[in-house]
Amino acid sequence: MFSRAIVRRPGRSMIKGITTAGLGQPDYELALQQHDAYIEALESCGLVVTVMQAEEDYPDAMFVEDTAFVMPRCAIVTRPGAESRRGETGSIRKQLESFYQDVEIIESPGMVDAGDIMMVGEQVYIGLSERTNQAGADQMIEYLRKYGYRGSTIAISEGLHFKSSISYLEHNRIVVTGELCGKPELAHFEAIVIDAADAYSANSVWINDYVLVPAGYANTSWEIAESGYEVIELNVSEFQKLDGGLSCLSLRF
Ligand code: CIR
């Protein structure tokens, strides 16, 4: 169960965020409304939400998920793969130190975006992507060991992050799409397989048996609801324009 979340307000500079989506420039006012609804949804799942101030110097800073990996026994501040995002971690570290006794840090030459990391109980899967390298994964696995967790890597070639194509819904169940569907490392999970056309919705978020699903993916919502979860649909179109999904907008612990 999670009890807390950390989010960061989008800044006006978000219109300069990194993107490959080709969906146009985000509308800042609409992004704020969508962010408000996101916070409300986290609260309705029972979380106490800490809302950090916008950081105008960092256009992607509302995608807090990438800047730290948070677990019950420790937090690990990452070294994001995109250079323009590295400065986001200072304030995240401070914030996490108010909640955690143990906060570890990934150092150069390691690069890690925590959007590449999925936790399944005590086992942590780390996607090796353009944002997360072997050196970063090695440091991460070392820290995980220190706190009694296990880490392993999976190479990916599609999507921005590992979790762009997969979400863990607890109860040994995943939502999965694309190249990850056939991965032997994931074969033991019960899988809800998402068509390529709905791939964006493979990034859904389990919170205390609610699941946040991006609005507009009726099949995904239906399948997840059929599996016994309470689905909350959220429109995050303005963040999708920056390659961001639902999970990227918060740290949950
Ligand atoms: C970036 O390229 O870093 C941001 N525009 C999007 C980050 C999305 N984060 C995530 O999927 N965990």
PDB file of N, CA, C and O in Angstrom, residues 181-250:
ATOM      1  N   CYS A 181       6.090  -7.861 -24.727  1.00  0.00           N
ATOM      2  CA  CYS A 181       5.117  -8.965 -24.640  1.00  0.00           C
ATOM      3  C   CYS A 181       5.804 -10.335 -24.664  1.00  0.00           C
ATOM      4  O   CYS A 181       5.377 -11.246 -23.985  1.00  0.00           O
ATOM      5  N   GLY A 182       6.884 -10.447 -25.416  1.00  0.00           N
ATOM      6  CA  GLY A 182       7.489 -11.783 -25.534  1.00  0.00           C
ATOM      7  C   GLY A 182       8.684 -12.013 -24.630  1.00  0.00           C
ATOM      8  O   GLY A 182       9.341 -13.042 -24.742  1.00  0.00           O
ATOM      9  N   LYS A 183       8.974 -11.107 -23.727  1.00  0.00           N
ATOM     10  CA  LYS A 183      10.220 -11.236 -22.951  1.00  0.00           C
ATOM     11  C   LYS A 183      10.128 -12.389 -21.948  1.00  0.00           C
ATOM     12  O   LYS A 183       9.227 -12.405 -21.102  1.00  0.00           O
ATOM     13  N   PRO A 184      11.069 -13.340 -22.003  1.00  0.00           N
ATOM     14  CA  PRO A 184      11.028 -14.470 -21.074  1.00  0.00           C
ATOM     15  C   PRO A 184      11.078 -14.034 -19.609  1.00  0.00           C
ATOM     16  O   PRO A 184      10.454 -14.667 -18.751  1.00  0.00           O
ATOM     17  N   GLU A 185      11.790 -12.941 -19.320  1.00  0.00           N
ATOM     18  CA  GLU A 185      11.898 -12.474 -17.921  1.00  0.00           C
ATOM     19  C   GLU A 185      10.540 -12.100 -17.340  1.00  0.00           C
ATOM     20  O   GLU A 185      10.371 -11.985 -16.132  1.00  0.00           O
ATOM     21  N   LEU A 186       9.551 -11.853 -18.231  1.00  0.00           N
ATOM     22  CA  LEU A 186       8.248 -11.382 -17.756  1.00  0.00           C
ATOM     23  C   LEU A 186       7.168 -12.454 -17.927  1.00  0.00           C
ATOM     24  O   LEU A 186       5.997 -12.215 -17.657  1.00  0.00           O
ATOM     25  N   ALA A 187       7.607 -13.650 -18.356  1.00  0.00           N
ATOM     26  CA  ALA A 187       6.634 -14.689 -18.745  1.00  0.00           C
ATOM     27  C   ALA A 187       5.798 -15.189 -17.567  1.00  0.00           C
ATOM     28  O   ALA A 187       4.697 -15.715 -17.772  1.00  0.00           O
ATOM     29  N   HIS A 188       6.299 -15.035 -16.349  1.00  0.00           N
ATOM     30  CA  HIS A 188       5.573 -15.578 -15.190  1.00  0.00           C
ATOM     31  C   HIS A 188       4.423 -14.681 -14.732  1.00  0.00           C
ATOM     32  O   HIS A 188       3.655 -15.050 -13.854  1.00  0.00           O
ATOM     33  N   PHE A 189       4.307 -13.488 -15.330  1.00  0.00           N
ATOM     34  CA  PHE A 189       3.202 -12.600 -14.935  1.00  0.00           C
ATOM     35  C   PHE A 189       1.938 -12.937 -15.716  1.00  0.00           C
ATOM     36  O   PHE A 189       1.994 -13.393 -16.857  1.00  0.00           O
ATOM     37  N   GLU A 190       0.799 -12.655 -15.087  1.00  0.00           N
ATOM     38  CA  GLU A 190      -0.467 -12.675 -15.833  1.00  0.00           C
ATOM     39  C   GLU A 190      -0.524 -11.333 -16.571  1.00  0.00           C
ATOM     40  O   GLU A 190      -0.401 -10.272 -15.936  1.00  0.00           O
ATOM     41  N   ALA A 191      -0.670 -11.391 -17.898  1.00  0.00           N
ATOM     42  CA  ALA A 191      -0.509 -10.156 -18.675  1.00  0.00           C
ATOM     43  C   ALA A 191      -1.819  -9.676 -19.286  1.00  0.00           C
ATOM     44  O   ALA A 191      -2.582 -10.448 -19.859  1.00  0.00           O
ATOM     45  N   ILE A 192      -2.073  -8.373 -19.152  1.00  0.00           N
ATOM     46  CA  ILE A 192      -3.120  -7.714 -19.931  1.00  0.00           C
ATOM     47  C   ILE A 192      -2.378  -7.081 -21.107  1.00  0.00           C
ATOM     48  O   ILE A 192      -1.582  -6.148 -20.915  1.00  0.00           O
ATOM     49  N   VAL A 193      -2.583  -7.631 -22.289  1.00  0.00           N
ATOM     50  CA  VAL A 193      -1.796  -7.193 -23.449  1.00  0.00           C
ATOM     51  C   VAL A 193      -2.529  -6.067 -24.176  1.00  0.00           C
ATOM     52  O   VAL A 193      -3.718  -6.162 -24.473  1.00  0.00           O
ATOM     53  N   ILE A 194      -1.790  -4.997 -24.430  1.00  0.00           N
ATOM     54  CA  ILE A 194      -2.362  -3.796 -25.050  1.00  0.00           C
ATOM     55  C   ILE A 194      -1.922  -3.728 -26.511  1.00  0.00           C
ATOM     56  O   ILE A 194      -0.729  -3.853 -26.815  1.00  0.00           O
ATOM     57  N   ASP A 195      -2.879  -3.484 -27.411  1.00  0.00           N
ATOM     58  CA  ASP A 195      -2.573  -3.329 -28.839  1.00  0.00           C
ATOM     59  C   ASP A 195      -1.646  -2.146 -29.069  1.00  0.00           C
ATOM     60  O   ASP A 195      -1.719  -1.158 -28.339  1.00  0.00           O
ATOM     61  N   ALA A 196      -0.917  -2.220 -30.180  1.00  0.00           N
ATOM     62  CA  ALA A 196       0.007  -1.125 -30.519  1.00  0.00           C
ATOM     63  C   ALA A 196      -0.729   0.220 -30.589  1.00  0.00           C
ATOM     64  O   ALA A 196      -0.205   1.244 -30.155  1.00  0.00           O
ATOM     65  N   ALA A 197      -1.965   0.214 -31.096  1.00  0.00           N
ATOM     66  CA  ALA A 197      -2.704   1.471 -31.251  1.00  0.00           C
ATOM     67  C   ALA A 197      -2.997   2.136 -29.898  1.00  0.00           C
ATOM     68  O   ALA A 197      -3.187   3.351 -29.822  1.00  0.00           O
ATOM     69  N   ASP A 198      -3.039   1.322 -28.840  1.00  0.00           N
ATOM     70  CA  ASP A 198      -3.348   1.842 -27.494  1.00  0.00           C
ATOM     71  C   ASP A 198      -2.115   1.854 -26.590  1.00  0.00           C
ATOM     72  O   ASP A 198      -2.232   1.927 -25.361  1.00  0.00           O
ATOM     73  N   ALA A 199      -0.941   1.791 -27.208  1.00  0.00           N
ATOM     74  CA  ALA A 199       0.302   1.589 -26.440  1.00  0.00           C
ATOM     75  C   ALA A 199       0.485   2.620 -25.316  1.00  0.00           C
ATOM     76  O   ALA A 199       1.011   2.287 -24.245  1.00  0.00           O
ATOM     77  N   TYR A 200       0.033   3.847 -25.540  1.00  0.00           N
ATOM     78  CA  TYR A 200       0.219   4.888 -24.516  1.00  0.00           C
ATOM     79  C   TYR A 200      -0.408   4.470 -23.170  1.00  0.00           C
ATOM     80  O   TYR A 200       0.090   4.833 -22.106  1.00  0.00           O
ATOM     81  N   SER A 201      -1.482   3.684 -23.233  1.00  0.00           N
ATOM     82  CA  SER A 201      -2.181   3.308 -22.002  1.00  0.00           C
ATOM     83  C   SER A 201      -1.498   2.160 -21.250  1.00  0.00           C
ATOM     84  O   SER A 201      -1.945   1.782 -20.163  1.00  0.00           O
ATOM     85  N   ALA A 202      -0.406   1.626 -21.815  1.00  0.00           N
ATOM     86  CA  ALA A 202       0.363   0.616 -21.058  1.00  0.00           C
ATOM     87  C   ALA A 202       1.043   1.277 -19.866  1.00  0.00           C
ATOM     88  O   ALA A 202       1.480   0.608 -18.942  1.00  0.00           O
ATOM     89  N   ASN A 203       1.144   2.596 -19.895  1.00  0.00           N
ATOM     90  CA  ASN A 203       1.634   3.320 -18.727  1.00  0.00           C
ATOM     91  C   ASN A 203       0.421   3.734 -17.890  1.00  0.00           C
ATOM     92  O   ASN A 203      -0.120   4.825 -18.018  1.00  0.00           O
ATOM     93  N   SER A 204      -0.028   2.789 -17.064  1.00  0.00           N
ATOM     94  CA  SER A 204      -1.117   3.051 -16.120  1.00  0.00           C
ATOM     95  C   SER A 204      -0.516   2.925 -14.721  1.00  0.00           C
ATOM     96  O   SER A 204       0.602   2.438 -14.576  1.00  0.00           O
ATOM     97  N   VAL A 205      -1.241   3.352 -13.703  1.00  0.00           N
ATOM     98  CA  VAL A 205      -0.602   3.417 -12.379  1.00  0.00           C
ATOM     99  C   VAL A 205      -1.465   2.750 -11.314  1.00  0.00           C
ATOM    100  O   VAL A 205      -2.584   3.204 -11.044  1.00  0.00           O
ATOM    101  N   TRP A 206      -0.930   1.699 -10.697  1.00  0.00           N
ATOM    102  CA  TRP A 206      -1.614   1.053  -9.575  1.00  0.00           C
ATOM    103  C   TRP A 206      -1.391   1.862  -8.310  1.00  0.00           C
ATOM    104  O   TRP A 206      -0.260   2.209  -7.974  1.00  0.00           O
ATOM    105  N   ILE A 207      -2.476   2.173  -7.611  1.00  0.00           N
ATOM    106  CA  ILE A 207      -2.355   2.795  -6.284  1.00  0.00           C
ATOM    107  C   ILE A 207      -3.420   2.190  -5.384  1.00  0.00           C
ATOM    108  O   ILE A 207      -4.609   2.482  -5.529  1.00  0.00           O
ATOM    109  N   ASN A 208      -3.011   1.316  -4.495  1.00  0.00           N
ATOM    110  CA  ASN A 208      -3.928   0.757  -3.490  1.00  0.00           C
ATOM    111  C   ASN A 208      -5.196   0.157  -4.116  1.00  0.00           C
ATOM    112  O   ASN A 208      -6.312   0.387  -3.647  1.00  0.00           O
ATOM    113  N   ASP A 209      -5.001  -0.583  -5.176  1.00  0.00           N
ATOM    114  CA  ASP A 209      -6.065  -1.269  -5.932  1.00  0.00           C
ATOM    115  C   ASP A 209      -7.001  -0.360  -6.717  1.00  0.00           C
ATOM    116  O   ASP A 209      -8.001  -0.799  -7.281  1.00  0.00           O
ATOM    117  N   TYR A 210      -6.664   0.901  -6.802  1.00  0.00           N
ATOM    118  CA  TYR A 210      -7.195   1.759  -7.860  1.00  0.00           C
ATOM    119  C   TYR A 210      -6.157   1.699  -8.984  1.00  0.00           C
ATOM    120  O   TYR A 210      -4.967   1.472  -8.724  1.00  0.00           O
ATOM    121  N   VAL A 211      -6.587   1.918 -10.218  1.00  0.00           N
ATOM    122  CA  VAL A 211      -5.603   2.050 -11.305  1.00  0.00           C
ATOM    123  C   VAL A 211      -5.944   3.303 -12.106  1.00  0.00           C
ATOM    124  O   VAL A 211      -7.065   3.462 -12.599  1.00  0.00           O
ATOM    125  N   LEU A 212      -4.965   4.206 -12.193  1.00  0.00           N
ATOM    126  CA  LEU A 212      -5.119   5.390 -13.042  1.00  0.00           C
ATOM    127  C   LEU A 212      -4.808   4.958 -14.475  1.00  0.00           C
ATOM    128  O   LEU A 212      -3.782   4.340 -14.728  1.00  0.00           O
ATOM    129  N   VAL A 213      -5.722   5.300 -15.379  1.00  0.00           N
ATOM    130  CA  VAL A 213      -5.566   4.939 -16.799  1.00  0.00           C
ATOM    131  C   VAL A 213      -5.752   6.230 -17.599  1.00  0.00           C
ATOM    132  O   VAL A 213      -6.654   7.023 -17.296  1.00  0.00           O
ATOM    133  N   PRO A 214      -4.914   6.458 -18.630  1.00  0.00           N
ATOM    134  CA  PRO A 214      -5.134   7.682 -19.415  1.00  0.00           C
ATOM    135  C   PRO A 214      -6.498   7.641 -20.118  1.00  0.00           C
ATOM    136  O   PRO A 214      -6.921   6.578 -20.591  1.00  0.00           O
ATOM    137  N   ALA A 215      -7.179   8.786 -20.143  1.00  0.00           N
ATOM    138  CA  ALA A 215      -8.499   8.849 -20.786  1.00  0.00           C
ATOM    139  C   ALA A 215      -8.357   8.599 -22.281  1.00  0.00           C
ATOM    140  O   ALA A 215      -7.340   8.947 -22.895  1.00  0.00           O
ATOM    141  N   GLY A 216      -9.372   7.950 -22.853  1.00  0.00           N
ATOM    142  CA  GLY A 216      -9.371   7.728 -24.299  1.00  0.00           C
ATOM    143  C   GLY A 216      -8.960   6.320 -24.697  1.00  0.00           C
ATOM    144  O   GLY A 216      -8.812   6.039 -25.886  1.00  0.00           O
ATOM    145  N   TYR A 217      -8.770   5.451 -23.721  1.00  0.00           N
ATOM    146  CA  TYR A 217      -8.356   4.066 -24.029  1.00  0.00           C
ATOM    147  C   TYR A 217      -9.353   3.108 -23.377  1.00  0.00           C
ATOM    148  O   TYR A 217      -9.058   2.450 -22.372  1.00  0.00           O
ATOM    149  N   ALA A 218     -10.544   3.079 -23.978  1.00  0.00           N
ATOM    150  CA  ALA A 218     -11.664   2.355 -23.370  1.00  0.00           C
ATOM    151  C   ALA A 218     -11.351   0.864 -23.195  1.00  0.00           C
ATOM    152  O   ALA A 218     -11.717   0.274 -22.173  1.00  0.00           O
ATOM    153  N   ASN A 219     -10.662   0.270 -24.155  1.00  0.00           N
ATOM    154  CA  ASN A 219     -10.368  -1.172 -24.038  1.00  0.00           C
ATOM    155  C   ASN A 219      -9.480  -1.461 -22.837  1.00  0.00           C
ATOM    156  O   ASN A 219      -9.704  -2.423 -22.089  1.00  0.00           O
ATOM    157  N   THR A 220      -8.488  -0.606 -22.666  1.00  0.00           N
ATOM    158  CA  THR A 220      -7.564  -0.803 -21.535  1.00  0.00           C
ATOM    159  C   THR A 220      -8.329  -0.645 -20.222  1.00  0.00           C
ATOM    160  O   THR A 220      -8.212  -1.480 -19.313  1.00  0.00           O
ATOM    161  N   SER A 221      -9.126   0.420 -20.137  1.00  0.00           N
ATOM    162  CA  SER A 221      -9.898   0.646 -18.901  1.00  0.00           C
ATOM    163  C   SER A 221     -10.799  -0.551 -18.610  1.00  0.00           C
ATOM    164  O   SER A 221     -10.895  -1.013 -17.468  1.00  0.00           O
ATOM    165  N   TRP A 222     -11.448  -1.036 -19.651  1.00  0.00           N
ATOM    166  CA  TRP A 222     -12.387  -2.141 -19.480  1.00  0.00           C
ATOM    167  C   TRP A 222     -11.662  -3.390 -18.990  1.00  0.00           C
ATOM    168  O   TRP A 222     -12.088  -4.036 -18.033  1.00  0.00           O
ATOM    169  N   GLU A 223     -10.535  -3.698 -19.618  1.00  0.00           N
ATOM    170  CA  GLU A 223      -9.801  -4.919 -19.235  1.00  0.00           C
ATOM    171  C   GLU A 223      -9.284  -4.832 -17.808  1.00  0.00           C
ATOM    172  O   GLU A 223      -9.309  -5.815 -17.060  1.00  0.00           O
ATOM    173  N   ILE A 224      -8.817  -3.667 -17.428  1.00  0.00           N
ATOM    174  CA  ILE A 224      -8.286  -3.508 -16.069  1.00  0.00           C
ATOM    175  C   ILE A 224      -9.435  -3.603 -15.058  1.00  0.00           C
ATOM    176  O   ILE A 224      -9.328  -4.277 -14.032  1.00  0.00           O
ATOM    177  N   ALA A 225     -10.559  -2.975 -15.380  1.00  0.00           N
ATOM    178  CA  ALA A 225     -11.720  -3.048 -14.484  1.00  0.00           C
ATOM    179  C   ALA A 225     -12.210  -4.495 -14.359  1.00  0.00           C
ATOM    180  O   ALA A 225     -12.534  -4.961 -13.257  1.00  0.00           O
ATOM    181  N   GLU A 226     -12.235  -5.215 -15.480  1.00  0.00           N
ATOM    182  CA  GLU A 226     -12.652  -6.632 -15.476  1.00  0.00           C
ATOM    183  C   GLU A 226     -11.771  -7.485 -14.563  1.00  0.00           C
ATOM    184  O   GLU A 226     -12.202  -8.495 -14.043  1.00  0.00           O
ATOM    185  N   SER A 227     -10.513  -7.055 -14.408  1.00  0.00           N
ATOM    186  CA  SER A 227      -9.592  -7.817 -13.558  1.00  0.00           C
ATOM    187  C   SER A 227      -9.761  -7.474 -12.081  1.00  0.00           C
ATOM    188  O   SER A 227      -9.013  -7.966 -11.236  1.00  0.00           O
ATOM    189  N   GLY A 228     -10.704  -6.573 -11.780  1.00  0.00           N
ATOM    190  CA  GLY A 228     -11.053  -6.355 -10.380  1.00  0.00           C
ATOM    191  C   GLY A 228     -10.548  -5.063  -9.766  1.00  0.00           C
ATOM    192  O   GLY A 228     -10.600  -4.897  -8.546  1.00  0.00           O
ATOM    193  N   TYR A 229     -10.050  -4.144 -10.567  1.00  0.00           N
ATOM    194  CA  TYR A 229      -9.557  -2.870 -10.023  1.00  0.00           C
ATOM    195  C   TYR A 229     -10.593  -1.767 -10.214  1.00  0.00           C
ATOM    196  O   TYR A 229     -11.443  -1.838 -11.103  1.00  0.00           O
ATOM    197  N   GLU A 230     -10.445  -0.742  -9.390  1.00  0.00           N
ATOM    198  CA  GLU A 230     -11.253   0.475  -9.545  1.00  0.00           C
ATOM    199  C   GLU A 230     -10.479   1.394 -10.487  1.00  0.00           C
ATOM    200  O   GLU A 230      -9.376   1.836 -10.144  1.00  0.00           O
ATOM    201  N   VAL A 231     -11.030   1.650 -11.664  1.00  0.00           N
ATOM    202  CA  VAL A 231     -10.298   2.450 -12.651  1.00  0.00           C
ATOM    203  C   VAL A 231     -10.643   3.937 -12.518  1.00  0.00           C
ATOM    204  O   VAL A 231     -11.804   4.308 -12.369  1.00  0.00           O
ATOM    205  N   ILE A 232      -9.622   4.779 -12.569  1.00  0.00           N
ATOM    206  CA  ILE A 232      -9.829   6.236 -12.625  1.00  0.00           C
ATOM    207  C   ILE A 232      -9.189   6.726 -13.920  1.00  0.00           C
ATOM    208  O   ILE A 232      -7.974   6.563 -14.114  1.00  0.00           O
ATOM    209  N   GLU A 233     -10.007   7.271 -14.804  1.00  0.00           N
ATOM    210  CA  GLU A 233      -9.465   7.768 -16.075  1.00  0.00           C
ATOM    211  C   GLU A 233      -9.066   9.228 -15.930  1.00  0.00           C
ATOM    212  O   GLU A 233      -9.803  10.029 -15.364  1.00  0.00           O
ATOM    213  N   LEU A 234      -7.907   9.550 -16.461  1.00  0.00           N
ATOM    214  CA  LEU A 234      -7.407  10.931 -16.358  1.00  0.00           C
ATOM    215  C   LEU A 234      -6.904  11.401 -17.709  1.00  0.00           C
ATOM    216  O   LEU A 234      -6.172  10.666 -18.399  1.00  0.00           O
ATOM    217  N   ASN A 235      -7.270  12.624 -18.048  1.00  0.00           N
ATOM    218  CA  ASN A 235      -6.770  13.199 -19.296  1.00  0.00           C
ATOM    219  C   ASN A 235      -5.420  13.870 -19.030  1.00  0.00           C
ATOM    220  O   ASN A 235      -5.333  14.801 -18.229  1.00  0.00           O
ATOM    221  N   VAL A 236      -4.391  13.367 -19.673  1.00  0.00           N
ATOM    222  CA  VAL A 236      -3.053  13.961 -19.509  1.00  0.00           C
ATOM    223  C   VAL A 236      -2.468  14.337 -20.874  1.00  0.00           C
ATOM    224  O   VAL A 236      -1.275  14.232 -21.113  1.00  0.00           O
ATOM    225  N   SER A 237      -3.367  14.805 -21.761  1.00  0.00           N
ATOM    226  CA  SER A 237      -2.956  15.102 -23.142  1.00  0.00           C
ATOM    227  C   SER A 237      -1.785  16.076 -23.230  1.00  0.00           C
ATOM    228  O   SER A 237      -0.900  15.926 -24.078  1.00  0.00           O
ATOM    229  N   GLU A 238      -1.751  17.060 -22.300  1.00  0.00           N
ATOM    230  CA  GLU A 238      -0.699  18.088 -22.409  1.00  0.00           C
ATOM    231  C   GLU A 238       0.669  17.542 -21.997  1.00  0.00           C
ATOM    232  O   GLU A 238       1.691  18.060 -22.430  1.00  0.00           O
ATOM    233  N   PHE A 239       0.658  16.482 -21.204  1.00  0.00           N
ATOM    234  CA  PHE A 239       1.917  15.851 -20.809  1.00  0.00           C
ATOM    235  C   PHE A 239       2.340  14.802 -21.842  1.00  0.00           C
ATOM    236  O   PHE A 239       3.525  14.579 -22.066  1.00  0.00           O
ATOM    237  N   GLN A 240       1.337  14.217 -22.481  1.00  0.00           N
ATOM    238  CA  GLN A 240       1.623  13.267 -23.570  1.00  0.00           C
ATOM    239  C   GLN A 240       2.385  13.970 -24.693  1.00  0.00           C
ATOM    240  O   GLN A 240       3.225  13.380 -25.369  1.00  0.00           O
ATOM    241  N   LYS A 241       2.087  15.263 -24.866  1.00  0.00           N
ATOM    242  CA  LYS A 241       2.778  16.037 -25.909  1.00  0.00           C
ATOM    243  C   LYS A 241       4.280  16.128 -25.641  1.00  0.00           C
ATOM    244  O   LYS A 241       5.049  16.480 -26.523  1.00  0.00           O
ATOM    245  N   LEU A 242       4.668  15.844 -24.389  1.00  0.00           N
ATOM    246  CA  LEU A 242       6.097  15.868 -24.027  1.00  0.00           C
ATOM    247  C   LEU A 242       6.598  14.454 -23.731  1.00  0.00           C
ATOM    248  O   LEU A 242       7.541  14.271 -22.950  1.00  0.00           O
ATOM    249  N   ASP A 243       5.950  13.462 -24.314  1.00  0.00           N
ATOM    250  CA  ASP A 243       6.340  12.055 -24.122  1.00  0.00           C
ATOM    251  C   ASP A 243       6.111  11.575 -22.692  1.00  0.00           C
ATOM    252  O   ASP A 243       6.688  10.565 -22.280  1.00  0.00           O
ATOM    253  N   GLY A 244       5.336  12.311 -21.914  1.00  0.00           N
ATOM    254  CA  GLY A 244       5.127  11.923 -20.517  1.00  0.00           C
ATOM    255  C   GLY A 244       3.841  11.129 -20.346  1.00  0.00           C
ATOM    256  O   GLY A 244       2.837  11.413 -20.986  1.00  0.00           O
ATOM    257  N   GLY A 245       3.887  10.172 -19.453  1.00  0.00           N
ATOM    258  CA  GLY A 245       2.695   9.373 -19.157  1.00  0.00           C
ATOM    259  C   GLY A 245       2.210   9.653 -17.742  1.00  0.00           C
ATOM    260  O   GLY A 245       2.716  10.550 -17.062  1.00  0.00           O
ATOM    261  N   LEU A 246       1.245   8.863 -17.299  1.00  0.00           N
ATOM    262  CA  LEU A 246       0.662   9.072 -15.973  1.00  0.00           C
ATOM    263  C   LEU A 246       1.662   8.831 -14.851  1.00  0.00           C
ATOM    264  O   LEU A 246       1.702   9.580 -13.880  1.00  0.00           O
ATOM    265  N   SER A 247       2.475   7.787 -14.996  1.00  0.00           N
ATOM    266  CA  SER A 247       3.359   7.449 -13.879  1.00  0.00           C
ATOM    267  C   SER A 247       4.418   8.520 -13.663  1.00  0.00           C
ATOM    268  O   SER A 247       4.831   8.783 -12.540  1.00  0.00           O
ATOM    269  N   CYS A 248       4.854   9.164 -14.755  1.00  0.00           N
ATOM    270  CA  CYS A 248       5.978  10.130 -14.640  1.00  0.00           C
ATOM    271  C   CYS A 248       5.660  11.305 -13.752  1.00  0.00           C
ATOM    272  O   CYS A 248       6.555  11.995 -13.291  1.00  0.00           O
ATOM    273  N   LEU A 249       4.385  11.564 -13.532  1.00  0.00           N
ATOM    274  CA  LEU A 249       3.997  12.786 -12.833  1.00  0.00           C
ATOM    275  C   LEU A 249       4.026  12.671 -11.307  1.00  0.00           C
ATOM    276  O   LEU A 249       3.698  13.627 -10.619  1.00  0.00           O
ATOM    277  N   SER A 250       4.421  11.518 -10.792  1.00  0.00           N
ATOM    278  CA  SER A 250       4.475  11.417  -9.322  1.00  0.00           C
ATOM    279  C   SER A 250       5.473  10.366  -8.867  1.00  0.00           C
ATOM    280  O   SER A 250       5.835   9.453  -9.607  1.00  0.00           O
TER     281      SER A 250
END
